[in-house]
Each structure stands twice: as C-alpha cells, then as structure tokens.
mmCIF file of C-alpha atoms in Angstrom:
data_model
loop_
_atom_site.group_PDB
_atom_site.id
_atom_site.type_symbol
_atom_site.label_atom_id
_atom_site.label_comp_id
_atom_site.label_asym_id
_atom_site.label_seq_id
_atom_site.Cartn_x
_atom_site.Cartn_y
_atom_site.Cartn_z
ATOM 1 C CA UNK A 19 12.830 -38.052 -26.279
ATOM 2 C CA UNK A 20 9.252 -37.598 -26.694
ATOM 3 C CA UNK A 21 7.370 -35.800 -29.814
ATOM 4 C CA UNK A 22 6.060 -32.211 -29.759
ATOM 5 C CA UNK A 23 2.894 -31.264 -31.858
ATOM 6 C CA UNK A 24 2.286 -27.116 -32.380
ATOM 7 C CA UNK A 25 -1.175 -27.151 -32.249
ATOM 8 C CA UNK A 26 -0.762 -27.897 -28.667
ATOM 9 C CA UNK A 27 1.211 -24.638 -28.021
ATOM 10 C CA UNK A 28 -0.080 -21.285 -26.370
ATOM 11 C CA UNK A 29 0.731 -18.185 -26.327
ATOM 12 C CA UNK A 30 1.157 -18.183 -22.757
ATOM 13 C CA UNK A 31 2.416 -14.467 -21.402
ATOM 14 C CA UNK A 32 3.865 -11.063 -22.132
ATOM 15 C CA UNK A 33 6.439 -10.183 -19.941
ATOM 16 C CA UNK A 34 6.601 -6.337 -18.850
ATOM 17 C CA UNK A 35 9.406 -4.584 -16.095
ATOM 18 C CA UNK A 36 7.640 -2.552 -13.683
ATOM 19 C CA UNK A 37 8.465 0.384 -10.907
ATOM 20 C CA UNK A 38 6.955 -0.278 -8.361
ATOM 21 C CA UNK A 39 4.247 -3.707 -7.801
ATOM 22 C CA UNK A 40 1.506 -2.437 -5.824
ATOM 23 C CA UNK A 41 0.506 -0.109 -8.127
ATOM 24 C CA UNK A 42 1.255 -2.024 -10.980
ATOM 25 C CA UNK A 43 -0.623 -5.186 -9.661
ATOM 26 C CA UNK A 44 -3.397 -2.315 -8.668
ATOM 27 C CA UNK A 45 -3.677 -1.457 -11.942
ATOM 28 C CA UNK A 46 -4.551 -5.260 -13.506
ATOM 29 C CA UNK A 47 -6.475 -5.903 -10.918
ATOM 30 C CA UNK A 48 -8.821 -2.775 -11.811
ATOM 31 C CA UNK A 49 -8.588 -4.340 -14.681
ATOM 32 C CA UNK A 50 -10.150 -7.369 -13.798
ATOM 33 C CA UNK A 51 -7.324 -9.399 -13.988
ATOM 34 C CA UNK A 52 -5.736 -11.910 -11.101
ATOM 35 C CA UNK A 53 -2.757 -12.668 -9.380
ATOM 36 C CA UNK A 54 -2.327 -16.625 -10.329
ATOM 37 C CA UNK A 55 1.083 -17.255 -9.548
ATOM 38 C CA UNK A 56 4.112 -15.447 -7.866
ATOM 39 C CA UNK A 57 7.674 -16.094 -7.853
ATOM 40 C CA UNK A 58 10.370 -14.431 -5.188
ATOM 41 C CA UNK A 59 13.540 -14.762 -6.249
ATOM 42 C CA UNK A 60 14.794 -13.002 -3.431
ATOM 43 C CA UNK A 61 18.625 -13.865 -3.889
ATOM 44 C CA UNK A 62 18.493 -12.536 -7.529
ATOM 45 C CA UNK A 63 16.288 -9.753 -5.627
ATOM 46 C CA UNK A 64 13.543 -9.523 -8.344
ATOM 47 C CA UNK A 65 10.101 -10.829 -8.209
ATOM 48 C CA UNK A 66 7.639 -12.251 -11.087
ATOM 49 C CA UNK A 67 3.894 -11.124 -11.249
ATOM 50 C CA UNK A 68 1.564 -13.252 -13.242
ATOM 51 C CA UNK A 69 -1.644 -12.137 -13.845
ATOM 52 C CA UNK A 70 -4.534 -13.145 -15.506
ATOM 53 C CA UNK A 71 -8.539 -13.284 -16.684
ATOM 54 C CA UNK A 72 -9.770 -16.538 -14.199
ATOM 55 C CA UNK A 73 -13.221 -15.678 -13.187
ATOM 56 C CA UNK A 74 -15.778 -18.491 -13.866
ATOM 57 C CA UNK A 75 -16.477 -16.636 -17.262
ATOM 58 C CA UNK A 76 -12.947 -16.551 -18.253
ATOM 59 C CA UNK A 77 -11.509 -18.137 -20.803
ATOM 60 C CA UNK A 78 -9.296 -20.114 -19.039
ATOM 61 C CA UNK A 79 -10.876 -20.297 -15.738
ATOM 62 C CA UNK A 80 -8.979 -22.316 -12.995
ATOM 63 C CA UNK A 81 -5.928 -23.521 -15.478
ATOM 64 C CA UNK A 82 -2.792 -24.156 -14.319
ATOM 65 C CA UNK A 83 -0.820 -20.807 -15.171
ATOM 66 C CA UNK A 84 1.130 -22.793 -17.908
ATOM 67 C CA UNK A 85 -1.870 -23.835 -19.602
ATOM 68 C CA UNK A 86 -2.870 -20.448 -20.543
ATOM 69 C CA UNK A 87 -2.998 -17.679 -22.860
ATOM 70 C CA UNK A 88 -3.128 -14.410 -22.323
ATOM 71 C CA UNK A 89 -1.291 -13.954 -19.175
ATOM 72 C CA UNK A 90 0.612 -10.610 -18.123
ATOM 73 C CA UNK A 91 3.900 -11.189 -16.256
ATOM 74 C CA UNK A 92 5.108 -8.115 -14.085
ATOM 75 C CA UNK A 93 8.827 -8.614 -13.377
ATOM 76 C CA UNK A 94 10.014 -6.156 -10.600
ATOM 77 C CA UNK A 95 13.301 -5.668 -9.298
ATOM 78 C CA UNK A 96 14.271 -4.974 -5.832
ATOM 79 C CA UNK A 97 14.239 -1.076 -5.201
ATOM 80 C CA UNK A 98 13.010 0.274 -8.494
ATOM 81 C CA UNK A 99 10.023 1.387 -6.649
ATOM 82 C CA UNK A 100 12.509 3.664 -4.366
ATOM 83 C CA UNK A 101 14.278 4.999 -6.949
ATOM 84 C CA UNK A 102 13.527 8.533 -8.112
ATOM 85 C CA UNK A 103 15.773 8.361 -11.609
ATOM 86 C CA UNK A 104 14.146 4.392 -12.523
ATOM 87 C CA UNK A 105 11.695 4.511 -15.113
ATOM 88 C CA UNK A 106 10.846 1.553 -17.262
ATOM 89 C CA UNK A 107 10.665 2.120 -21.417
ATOM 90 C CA UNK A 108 7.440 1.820 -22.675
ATOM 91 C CA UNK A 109 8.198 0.425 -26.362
ATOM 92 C CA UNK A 110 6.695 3.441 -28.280
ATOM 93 C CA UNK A 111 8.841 6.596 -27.499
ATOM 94 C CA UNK A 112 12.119 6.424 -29.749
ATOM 95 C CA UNK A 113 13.453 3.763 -29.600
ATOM 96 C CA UNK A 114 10.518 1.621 -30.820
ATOM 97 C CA UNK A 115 9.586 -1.729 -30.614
ATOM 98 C CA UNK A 116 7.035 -3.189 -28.133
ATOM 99 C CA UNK A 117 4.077 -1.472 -28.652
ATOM 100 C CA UNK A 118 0.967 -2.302 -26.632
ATOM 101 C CA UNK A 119 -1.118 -5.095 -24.331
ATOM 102 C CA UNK A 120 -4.765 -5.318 -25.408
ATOM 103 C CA UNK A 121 -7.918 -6.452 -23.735
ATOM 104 C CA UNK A 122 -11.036 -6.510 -25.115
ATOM 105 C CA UNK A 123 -14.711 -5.412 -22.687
ATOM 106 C CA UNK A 124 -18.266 -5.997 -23.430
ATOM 107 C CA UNK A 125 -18.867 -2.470 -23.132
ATOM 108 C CA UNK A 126 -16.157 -0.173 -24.215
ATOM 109 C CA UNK A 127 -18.103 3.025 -22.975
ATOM 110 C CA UNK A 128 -18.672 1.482 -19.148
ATOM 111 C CA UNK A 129 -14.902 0.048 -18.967
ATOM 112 C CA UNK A 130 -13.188 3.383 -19.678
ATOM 113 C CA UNK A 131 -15.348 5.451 -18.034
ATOM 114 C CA UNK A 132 -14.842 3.104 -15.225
ATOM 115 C CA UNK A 133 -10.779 3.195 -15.638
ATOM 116 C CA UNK A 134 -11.106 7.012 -15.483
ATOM 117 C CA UNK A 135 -13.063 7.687 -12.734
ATOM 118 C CA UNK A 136 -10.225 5.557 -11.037
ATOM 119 C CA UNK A 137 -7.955 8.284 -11.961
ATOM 120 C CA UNK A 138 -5.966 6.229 -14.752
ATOM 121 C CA UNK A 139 -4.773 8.206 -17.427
ATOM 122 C CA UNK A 140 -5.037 7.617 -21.527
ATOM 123 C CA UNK A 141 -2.947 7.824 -24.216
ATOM 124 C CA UNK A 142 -6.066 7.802 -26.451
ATOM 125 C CA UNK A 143 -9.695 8.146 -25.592
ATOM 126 C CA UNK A 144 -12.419 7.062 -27.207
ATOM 127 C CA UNK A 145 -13.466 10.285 -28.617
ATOM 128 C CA UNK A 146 -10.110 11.114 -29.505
ATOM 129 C CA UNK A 147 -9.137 11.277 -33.482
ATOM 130 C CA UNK A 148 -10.981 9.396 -36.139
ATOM 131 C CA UNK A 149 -10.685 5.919 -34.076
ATOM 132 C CA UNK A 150 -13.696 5.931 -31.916
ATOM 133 C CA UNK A 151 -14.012 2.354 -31.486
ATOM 134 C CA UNK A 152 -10.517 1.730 -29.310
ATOM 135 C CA UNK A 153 -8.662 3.225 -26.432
ATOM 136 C CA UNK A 154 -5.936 3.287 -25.066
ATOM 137 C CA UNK A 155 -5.365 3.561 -21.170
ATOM 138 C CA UNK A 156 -2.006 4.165 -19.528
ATOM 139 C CA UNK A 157 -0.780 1.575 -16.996
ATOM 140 C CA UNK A 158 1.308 3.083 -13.863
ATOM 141 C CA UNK A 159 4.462 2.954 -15.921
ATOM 142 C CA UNK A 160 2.663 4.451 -18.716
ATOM 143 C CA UNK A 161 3.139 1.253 -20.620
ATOM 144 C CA UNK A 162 -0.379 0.873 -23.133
ATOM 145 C CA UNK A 163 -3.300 -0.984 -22.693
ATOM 146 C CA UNK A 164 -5.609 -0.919 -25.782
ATOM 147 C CA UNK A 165 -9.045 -1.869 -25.238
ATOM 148 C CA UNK A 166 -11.375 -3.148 -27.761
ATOM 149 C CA UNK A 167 -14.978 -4.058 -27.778
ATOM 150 C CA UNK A 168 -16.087 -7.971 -28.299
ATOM 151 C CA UNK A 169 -19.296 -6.764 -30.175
ATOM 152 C CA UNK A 170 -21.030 -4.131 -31.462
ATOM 153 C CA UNK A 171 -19.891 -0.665 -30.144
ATOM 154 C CA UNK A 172 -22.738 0.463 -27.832
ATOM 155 C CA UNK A 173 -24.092 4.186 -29.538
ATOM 156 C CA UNK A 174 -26.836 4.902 -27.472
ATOM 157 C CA UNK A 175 -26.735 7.051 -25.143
ATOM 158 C CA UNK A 176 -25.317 6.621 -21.114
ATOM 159 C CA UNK A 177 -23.243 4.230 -20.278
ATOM 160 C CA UNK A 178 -24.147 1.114 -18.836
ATOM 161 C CA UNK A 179 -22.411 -1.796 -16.599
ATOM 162 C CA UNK A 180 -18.976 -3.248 -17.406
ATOM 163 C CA UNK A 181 -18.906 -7.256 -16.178
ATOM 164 C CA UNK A 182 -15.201 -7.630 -15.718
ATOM 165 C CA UNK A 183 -15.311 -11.282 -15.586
ATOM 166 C CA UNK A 184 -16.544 -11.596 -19.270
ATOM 167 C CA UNK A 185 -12.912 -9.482 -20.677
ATOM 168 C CA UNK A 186 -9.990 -11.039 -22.301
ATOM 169 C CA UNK A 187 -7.032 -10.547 -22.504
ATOM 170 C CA UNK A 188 -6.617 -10.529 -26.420
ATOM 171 C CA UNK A 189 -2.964 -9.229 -27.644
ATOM 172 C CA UNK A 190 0.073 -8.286 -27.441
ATOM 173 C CA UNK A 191 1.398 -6.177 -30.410
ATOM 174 C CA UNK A 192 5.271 -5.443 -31.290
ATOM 175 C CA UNK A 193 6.661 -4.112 -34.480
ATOM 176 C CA UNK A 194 8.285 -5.720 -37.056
ATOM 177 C CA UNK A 195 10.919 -4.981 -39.526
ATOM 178 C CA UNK A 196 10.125 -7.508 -42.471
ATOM 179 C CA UNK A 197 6.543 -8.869 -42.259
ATOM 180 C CA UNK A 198 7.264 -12.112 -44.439
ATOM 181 C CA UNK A 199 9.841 -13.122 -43.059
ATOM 182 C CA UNK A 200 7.968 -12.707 -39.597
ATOM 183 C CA UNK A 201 5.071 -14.414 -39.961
ATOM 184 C CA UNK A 202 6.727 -17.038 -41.554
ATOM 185 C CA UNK A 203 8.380 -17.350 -38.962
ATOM 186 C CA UNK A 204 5.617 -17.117 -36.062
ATOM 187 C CA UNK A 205 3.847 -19.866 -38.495
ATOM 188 C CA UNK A 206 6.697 -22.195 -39.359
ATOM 189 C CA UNK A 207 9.121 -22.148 -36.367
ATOM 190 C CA UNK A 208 6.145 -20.831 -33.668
ATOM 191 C CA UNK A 209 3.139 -23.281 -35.300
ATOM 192 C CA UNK A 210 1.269 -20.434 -34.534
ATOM 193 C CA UNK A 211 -1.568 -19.455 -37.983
ATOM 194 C CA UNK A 212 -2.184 -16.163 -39.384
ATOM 195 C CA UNK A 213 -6.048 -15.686 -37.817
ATOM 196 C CA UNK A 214 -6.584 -11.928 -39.341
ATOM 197 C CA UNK A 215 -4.505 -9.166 -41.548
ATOM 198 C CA UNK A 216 -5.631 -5.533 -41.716
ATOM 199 C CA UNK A 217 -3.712 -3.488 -43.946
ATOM 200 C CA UNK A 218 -3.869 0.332 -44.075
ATOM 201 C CA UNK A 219 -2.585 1.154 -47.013
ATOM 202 C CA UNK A 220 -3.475 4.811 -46.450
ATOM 203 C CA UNK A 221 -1.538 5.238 -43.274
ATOM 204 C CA UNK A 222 1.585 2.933 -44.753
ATOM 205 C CA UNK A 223 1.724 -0.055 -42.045
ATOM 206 C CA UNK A 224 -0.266 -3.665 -41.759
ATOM 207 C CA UNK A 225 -1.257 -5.451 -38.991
ATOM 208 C CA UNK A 226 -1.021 -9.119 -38.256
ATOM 209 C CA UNK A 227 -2.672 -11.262 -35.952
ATOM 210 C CA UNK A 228 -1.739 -14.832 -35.391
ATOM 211 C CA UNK A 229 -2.317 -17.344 -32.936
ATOM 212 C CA UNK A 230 -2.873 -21.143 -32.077
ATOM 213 C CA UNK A 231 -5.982 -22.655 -31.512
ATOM 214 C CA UNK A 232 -9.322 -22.498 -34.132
ATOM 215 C CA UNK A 233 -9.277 -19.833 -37.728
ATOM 216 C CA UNK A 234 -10.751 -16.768 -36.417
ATOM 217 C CA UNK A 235 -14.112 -16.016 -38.112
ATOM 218 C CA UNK A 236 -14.832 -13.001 -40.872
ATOM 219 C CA UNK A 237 -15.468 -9.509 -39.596
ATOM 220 C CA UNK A 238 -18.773 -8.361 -39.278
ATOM 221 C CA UNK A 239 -20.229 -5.059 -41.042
ATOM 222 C CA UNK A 240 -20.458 -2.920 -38.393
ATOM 223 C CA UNK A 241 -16.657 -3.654 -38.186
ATOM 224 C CA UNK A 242 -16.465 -5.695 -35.146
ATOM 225 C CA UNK A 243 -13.278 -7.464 -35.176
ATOM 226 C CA UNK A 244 -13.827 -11.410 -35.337
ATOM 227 C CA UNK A 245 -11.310 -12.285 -32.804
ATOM 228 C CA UNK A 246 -12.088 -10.097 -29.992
ATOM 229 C CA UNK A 247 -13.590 -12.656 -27.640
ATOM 230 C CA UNK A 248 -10.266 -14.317 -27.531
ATOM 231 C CA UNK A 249 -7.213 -14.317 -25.912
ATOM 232 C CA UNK A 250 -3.248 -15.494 -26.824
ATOM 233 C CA UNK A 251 -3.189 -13.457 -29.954
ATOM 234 C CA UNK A 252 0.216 -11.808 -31.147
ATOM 235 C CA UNK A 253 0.039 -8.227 -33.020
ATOM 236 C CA UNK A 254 2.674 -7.763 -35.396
ATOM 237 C CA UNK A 255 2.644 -4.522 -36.900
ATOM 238 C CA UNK A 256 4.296 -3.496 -39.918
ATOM 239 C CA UNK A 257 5.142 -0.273 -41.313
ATOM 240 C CA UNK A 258 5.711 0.178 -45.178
ATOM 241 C CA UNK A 259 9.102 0.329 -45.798
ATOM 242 C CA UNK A 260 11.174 -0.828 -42.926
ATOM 243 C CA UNK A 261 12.459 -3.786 -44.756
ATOM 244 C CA UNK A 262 14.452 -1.956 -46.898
ATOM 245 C CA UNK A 263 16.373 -0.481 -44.111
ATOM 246 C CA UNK A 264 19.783 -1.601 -43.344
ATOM 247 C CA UNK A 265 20.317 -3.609 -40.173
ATOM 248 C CA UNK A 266 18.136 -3.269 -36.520
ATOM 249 C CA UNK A 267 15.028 -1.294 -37.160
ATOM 250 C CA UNK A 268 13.606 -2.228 -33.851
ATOM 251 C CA UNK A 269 14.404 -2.636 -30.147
ATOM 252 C CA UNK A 270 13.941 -5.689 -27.826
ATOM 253 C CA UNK A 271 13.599 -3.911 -24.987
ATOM 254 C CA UNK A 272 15.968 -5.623 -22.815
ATOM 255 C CA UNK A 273 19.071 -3.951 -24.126
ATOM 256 C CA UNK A 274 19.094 -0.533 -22.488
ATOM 257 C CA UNK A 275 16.536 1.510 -22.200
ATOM 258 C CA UNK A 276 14.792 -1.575 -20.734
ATOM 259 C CA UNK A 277 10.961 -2.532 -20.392
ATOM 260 C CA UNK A 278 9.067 -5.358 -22.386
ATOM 261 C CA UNK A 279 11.316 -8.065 -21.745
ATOM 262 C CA UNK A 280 9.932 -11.176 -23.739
ATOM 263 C CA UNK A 281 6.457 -13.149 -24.895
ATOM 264 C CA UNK A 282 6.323 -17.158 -23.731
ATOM 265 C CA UNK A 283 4.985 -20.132 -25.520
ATOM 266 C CA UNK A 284 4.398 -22.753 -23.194
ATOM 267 C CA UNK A 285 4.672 -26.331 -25.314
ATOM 268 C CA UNK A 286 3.490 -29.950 -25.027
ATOM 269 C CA UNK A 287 6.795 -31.456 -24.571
ATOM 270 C CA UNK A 288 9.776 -28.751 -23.470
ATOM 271 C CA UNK A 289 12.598 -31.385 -24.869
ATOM 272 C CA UNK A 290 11.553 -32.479 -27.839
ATOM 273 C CA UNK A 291 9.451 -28.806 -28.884
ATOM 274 C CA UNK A 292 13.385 -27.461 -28.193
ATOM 275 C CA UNK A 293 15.206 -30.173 -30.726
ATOM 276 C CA UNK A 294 11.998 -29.340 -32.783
ATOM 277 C CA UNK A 295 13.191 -25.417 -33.095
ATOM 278 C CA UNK A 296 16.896 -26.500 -33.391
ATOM 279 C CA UNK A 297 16.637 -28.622 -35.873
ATOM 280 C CA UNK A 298 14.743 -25.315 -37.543
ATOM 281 C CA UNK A 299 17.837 -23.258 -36.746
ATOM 282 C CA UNK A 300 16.717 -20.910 -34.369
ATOM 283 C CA UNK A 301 18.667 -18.506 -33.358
ATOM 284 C CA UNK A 302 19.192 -18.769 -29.600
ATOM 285 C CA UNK A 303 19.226 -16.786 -26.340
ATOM 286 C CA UNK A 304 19.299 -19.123 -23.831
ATOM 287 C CA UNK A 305 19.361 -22.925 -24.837
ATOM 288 C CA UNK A 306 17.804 -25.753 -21.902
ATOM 289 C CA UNK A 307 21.185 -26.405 -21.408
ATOM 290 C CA UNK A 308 22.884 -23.101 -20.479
ATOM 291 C CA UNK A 309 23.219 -21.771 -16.970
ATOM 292 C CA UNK A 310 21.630 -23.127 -14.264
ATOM 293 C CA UNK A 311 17.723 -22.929 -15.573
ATOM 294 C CA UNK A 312 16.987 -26.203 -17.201
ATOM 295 C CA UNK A 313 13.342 -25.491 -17.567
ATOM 296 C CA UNK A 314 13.448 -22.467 -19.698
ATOM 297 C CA UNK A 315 14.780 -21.734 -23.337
ATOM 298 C CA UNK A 316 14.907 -18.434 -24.926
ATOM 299 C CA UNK A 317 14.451 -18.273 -28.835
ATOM 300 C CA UNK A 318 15.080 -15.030 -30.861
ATOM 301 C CA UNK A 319 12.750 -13.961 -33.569
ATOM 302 C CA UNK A 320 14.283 -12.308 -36.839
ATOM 303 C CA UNK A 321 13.662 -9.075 -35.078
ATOM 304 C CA UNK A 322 15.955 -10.548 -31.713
ATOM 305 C CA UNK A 323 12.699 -10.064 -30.047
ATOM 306 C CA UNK A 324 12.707 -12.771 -27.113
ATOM 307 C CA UNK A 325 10.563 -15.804 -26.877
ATOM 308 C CA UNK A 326 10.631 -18.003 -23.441
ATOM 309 C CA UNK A 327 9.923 -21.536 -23.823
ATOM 310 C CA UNK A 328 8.117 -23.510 -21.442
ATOM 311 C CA UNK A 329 6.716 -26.491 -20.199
ATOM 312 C CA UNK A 330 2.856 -26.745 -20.582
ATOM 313 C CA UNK A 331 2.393 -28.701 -16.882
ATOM 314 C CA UNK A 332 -1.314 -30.008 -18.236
ATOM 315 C CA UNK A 333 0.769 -32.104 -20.789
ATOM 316 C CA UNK A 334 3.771 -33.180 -18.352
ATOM 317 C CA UNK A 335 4.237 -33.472 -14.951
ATOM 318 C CA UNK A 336 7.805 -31.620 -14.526
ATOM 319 C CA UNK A 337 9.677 -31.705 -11.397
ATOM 320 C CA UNK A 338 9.929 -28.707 -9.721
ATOM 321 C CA UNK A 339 9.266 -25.065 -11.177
ATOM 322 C CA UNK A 340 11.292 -22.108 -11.998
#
C-alpha cells in the first residue's frame, strides 16, 4: 500500500446526462472546449464525453485527461436522442440541487454576443436584473452555463474579440443543506481549501468556493473575482435556513428525475487515497471493491451528492482504463 497526499488531488470533472451528443458536444465545442477522451460502452449502450479547455493557452494544455481540472463529462445513453418524452433534469427546477457549470472569458460582452448569434439561448443575460457582470447561457438540454469575466468588465462601448483559447473552465456549483458541515467536509475528507466565501446576507444564501492547488488572491475593487482565471473550483451554495430542515433538502440527481450525475477527484494513489477516506468514514456508493469496476470508487457527501474517485495516471501508471 502506498501513501496518498491531498494536495496532489484535482478536481477533475463534472459529470452531466445528455439527449442527444451532437448537439451537446456542439455546444462545448462553441464553447471552446475539446473532445479529449471518449469511452463506448456499447454493451451497457451508453457513451462518456469528456471535454475540456486544451489549447496551447489552456490551463492544462496537453494533460492526460486524469491530470486535469475542469473537465465536463457528457454521459449519453443509447436512444435518448430518439426519444420524444426523454428530457434530462437540469438541477434548478423543483427538485433542486445541481445548479450550474461556469466558465470564465476575457471578454464577457464578445463571448455572449458570440453564443447568441449562434442561436443559444439564456437563462440570464447580461443586461438582465441588477447582475450585469454574469450570464447565464442555456446548453441544449437547458442545463446552465454561467459565464464570468477574468478581469475587469469591458464598459466601453462595441464589443470586441473573444480568444477562446484563453477561457476556463472555473466551477461547478451545487447546493448544500448545512454549509459547516460541508465544507468541512470538502476540506477534511476532500483536502480540498476554502479559496473564497461571498455571503449575501440580503438575499439569505452564501457561496463557497474551494479547491486544491495555491490560496486564491483578494478581490479587486472594481469587483473582479480573484479566482476567475482558474479552473477545478467547486461552488457550494447555501441558502439561510436549510439546516434546520428535517431530513433531504436536496437532490443528487441520479435518483429520478435524473441529470447531474456526479463530480470526480482524480488522486495520487487510488488505493491508499481510498483507505485514506475509509479510515475517515465515508459514507460509500461504490467501494474499489464492488462490482466489476476496480478502478473507480464512489464517495457520498453529507448531502449524498456523488463523488467518483480516480486514478491520477501522471502519478501511476495503472493497467488498463475504465
């Protein structure tokens, strides 16, 4: 048995269930995003999507796909895309839970003009309410995609050129029931570190951001947020009150109505990172040991949101892959 050390975790993907893959893989490649791996299971009849930021500007240009952050998986079963009555949940009609993907532009005027004039819808645009410094787009299942801006929003007037290859992306944000007991949890049991809290006292909810990899830096006046440029960072938003409330508050998405299914941490050392969380007393999904995957674990949060487990290939050369 080898040793496992946190800080050599990422926050590797966000798993979403689509309709139909070309126009879901359409979509994230608009985006700017890339196909880096695909998986046919074709005698479970479902097929795995990853996609990610891997231009030479990228963040983690030319990385195996488990030594990432910030990679979106598209799982799509056989059919779906046939089916007239299939349509995937999207986290924030009732009942709640996942909320949102984000990816953050150098110029948030240019990249959602540019998403319109592809005929993408929104859920919010820019002008839209008092937020004028996000937006979010609709992917083809109507899932959301915030977008954010990495520096100063742009208030001149016309729009200029998006560069695709410079965007990130950043988050992914679910909702929690009890906040301390969730981010101690993402902190002790993940290793991930609380990079940035925004609370909203006004509109009764908090956000947290956490993360592995360096403290994010302070925000700036004109209220750019600090860690914008970077990717692998997990939203968990809070609303005053829910932990008073008896039981579930939120849904997983994988018990019916399905879409988000999990997030992934891919880890230095899959054995020992998995007697590492046991000896924590995680609650588990899937241990390495059940059913015929050997290569993936399953942890629950205190929310039963899922977390895959897998094996960082940069840090050990596994046999096979799943």
């Amino acid at each position: 048995m080898g040793s496992t050390d946190p800080s050599k975790y990422k926050f590797n993907h966000s798993m979403l269930r689509i309709k139909d893959p070309k126009k879901s893989v359409a979509f994230y490649e608009h985006l700017g995003m890339s196909v880096v791996n695909k998986f046919e299971f074709p005698d479970n009849k479902f097929d795995l999507y990853f996609l990610a930021y891997d231009s030479p500007k990228a963040a983690s240009h030319g990385n195996h796909w488990t030594d990432r952050e910030g990679i979106i998986e598209l799982t799509h079963n056989y059919g779906t895309e046939n089916d007239e009555n299939y349509k995937v949940h999207n986290g924030n009609k009732s009942p709640q839970g996942f909320g949102h993907v984000c990816i953050s532009v150098d110029n948030i005027q240019a990249a959602c003009k540019r998403i319109s004039d592809a005929g993408y819808k929104f859920q919010k645009r820019l002008e839209d309410g008092r937020m004028r410094h996000i937006a979010f787009a609709l992917d083809p299942d109507e899932y959301w995609v915030e977008i954010i801006a990495q520096n100063a929003v742009d208030k001149t007037e016309g729009v200029k050129e998006t560069d695709l290859q410079t965007y990130r992306m950043n988050h992914t944000m679910i909702r929690v029931k009890d906040q301390e007991k969730s981010v101690k949890f993402y902190e002790e049991v993940m290793g991930m570190q609380l990079k940035r809290t925004s609370e909203n006292k006004e509109a009764g909810f908090n956000l947290y951001f956490l993360g592995y990899g360096p403290p994010a830096g302070e925000a700036t006046a004109n209220g750019v947020n600090p860690s914008a440029s970077r990717e692998g960072l997990l939203e968990l938003t809070w609303n005053y009150g829910t932990e008073k409330k008896e039981g579930k508050v939120y849904h997983d998405g994988n018990s019916e109505p399905q879409g988000f299914g999990h997030i992934c941490v891919s880890v230095d050392d899959l054995d020992a990172a998995c007697k590492r969380f046991e000896e924590k007393n995680v609650e588990w999904k899937k241990r390495l040991t059940d059913g015929r995957m050997k290569n993936v674990a399953f942890v629950l949060d205190p929310d039963g949101y899922w977390i895959e487990v897998i094996q960082n290939e940069k840090y050990k050369e596994a046999p096979g892959k799943y």
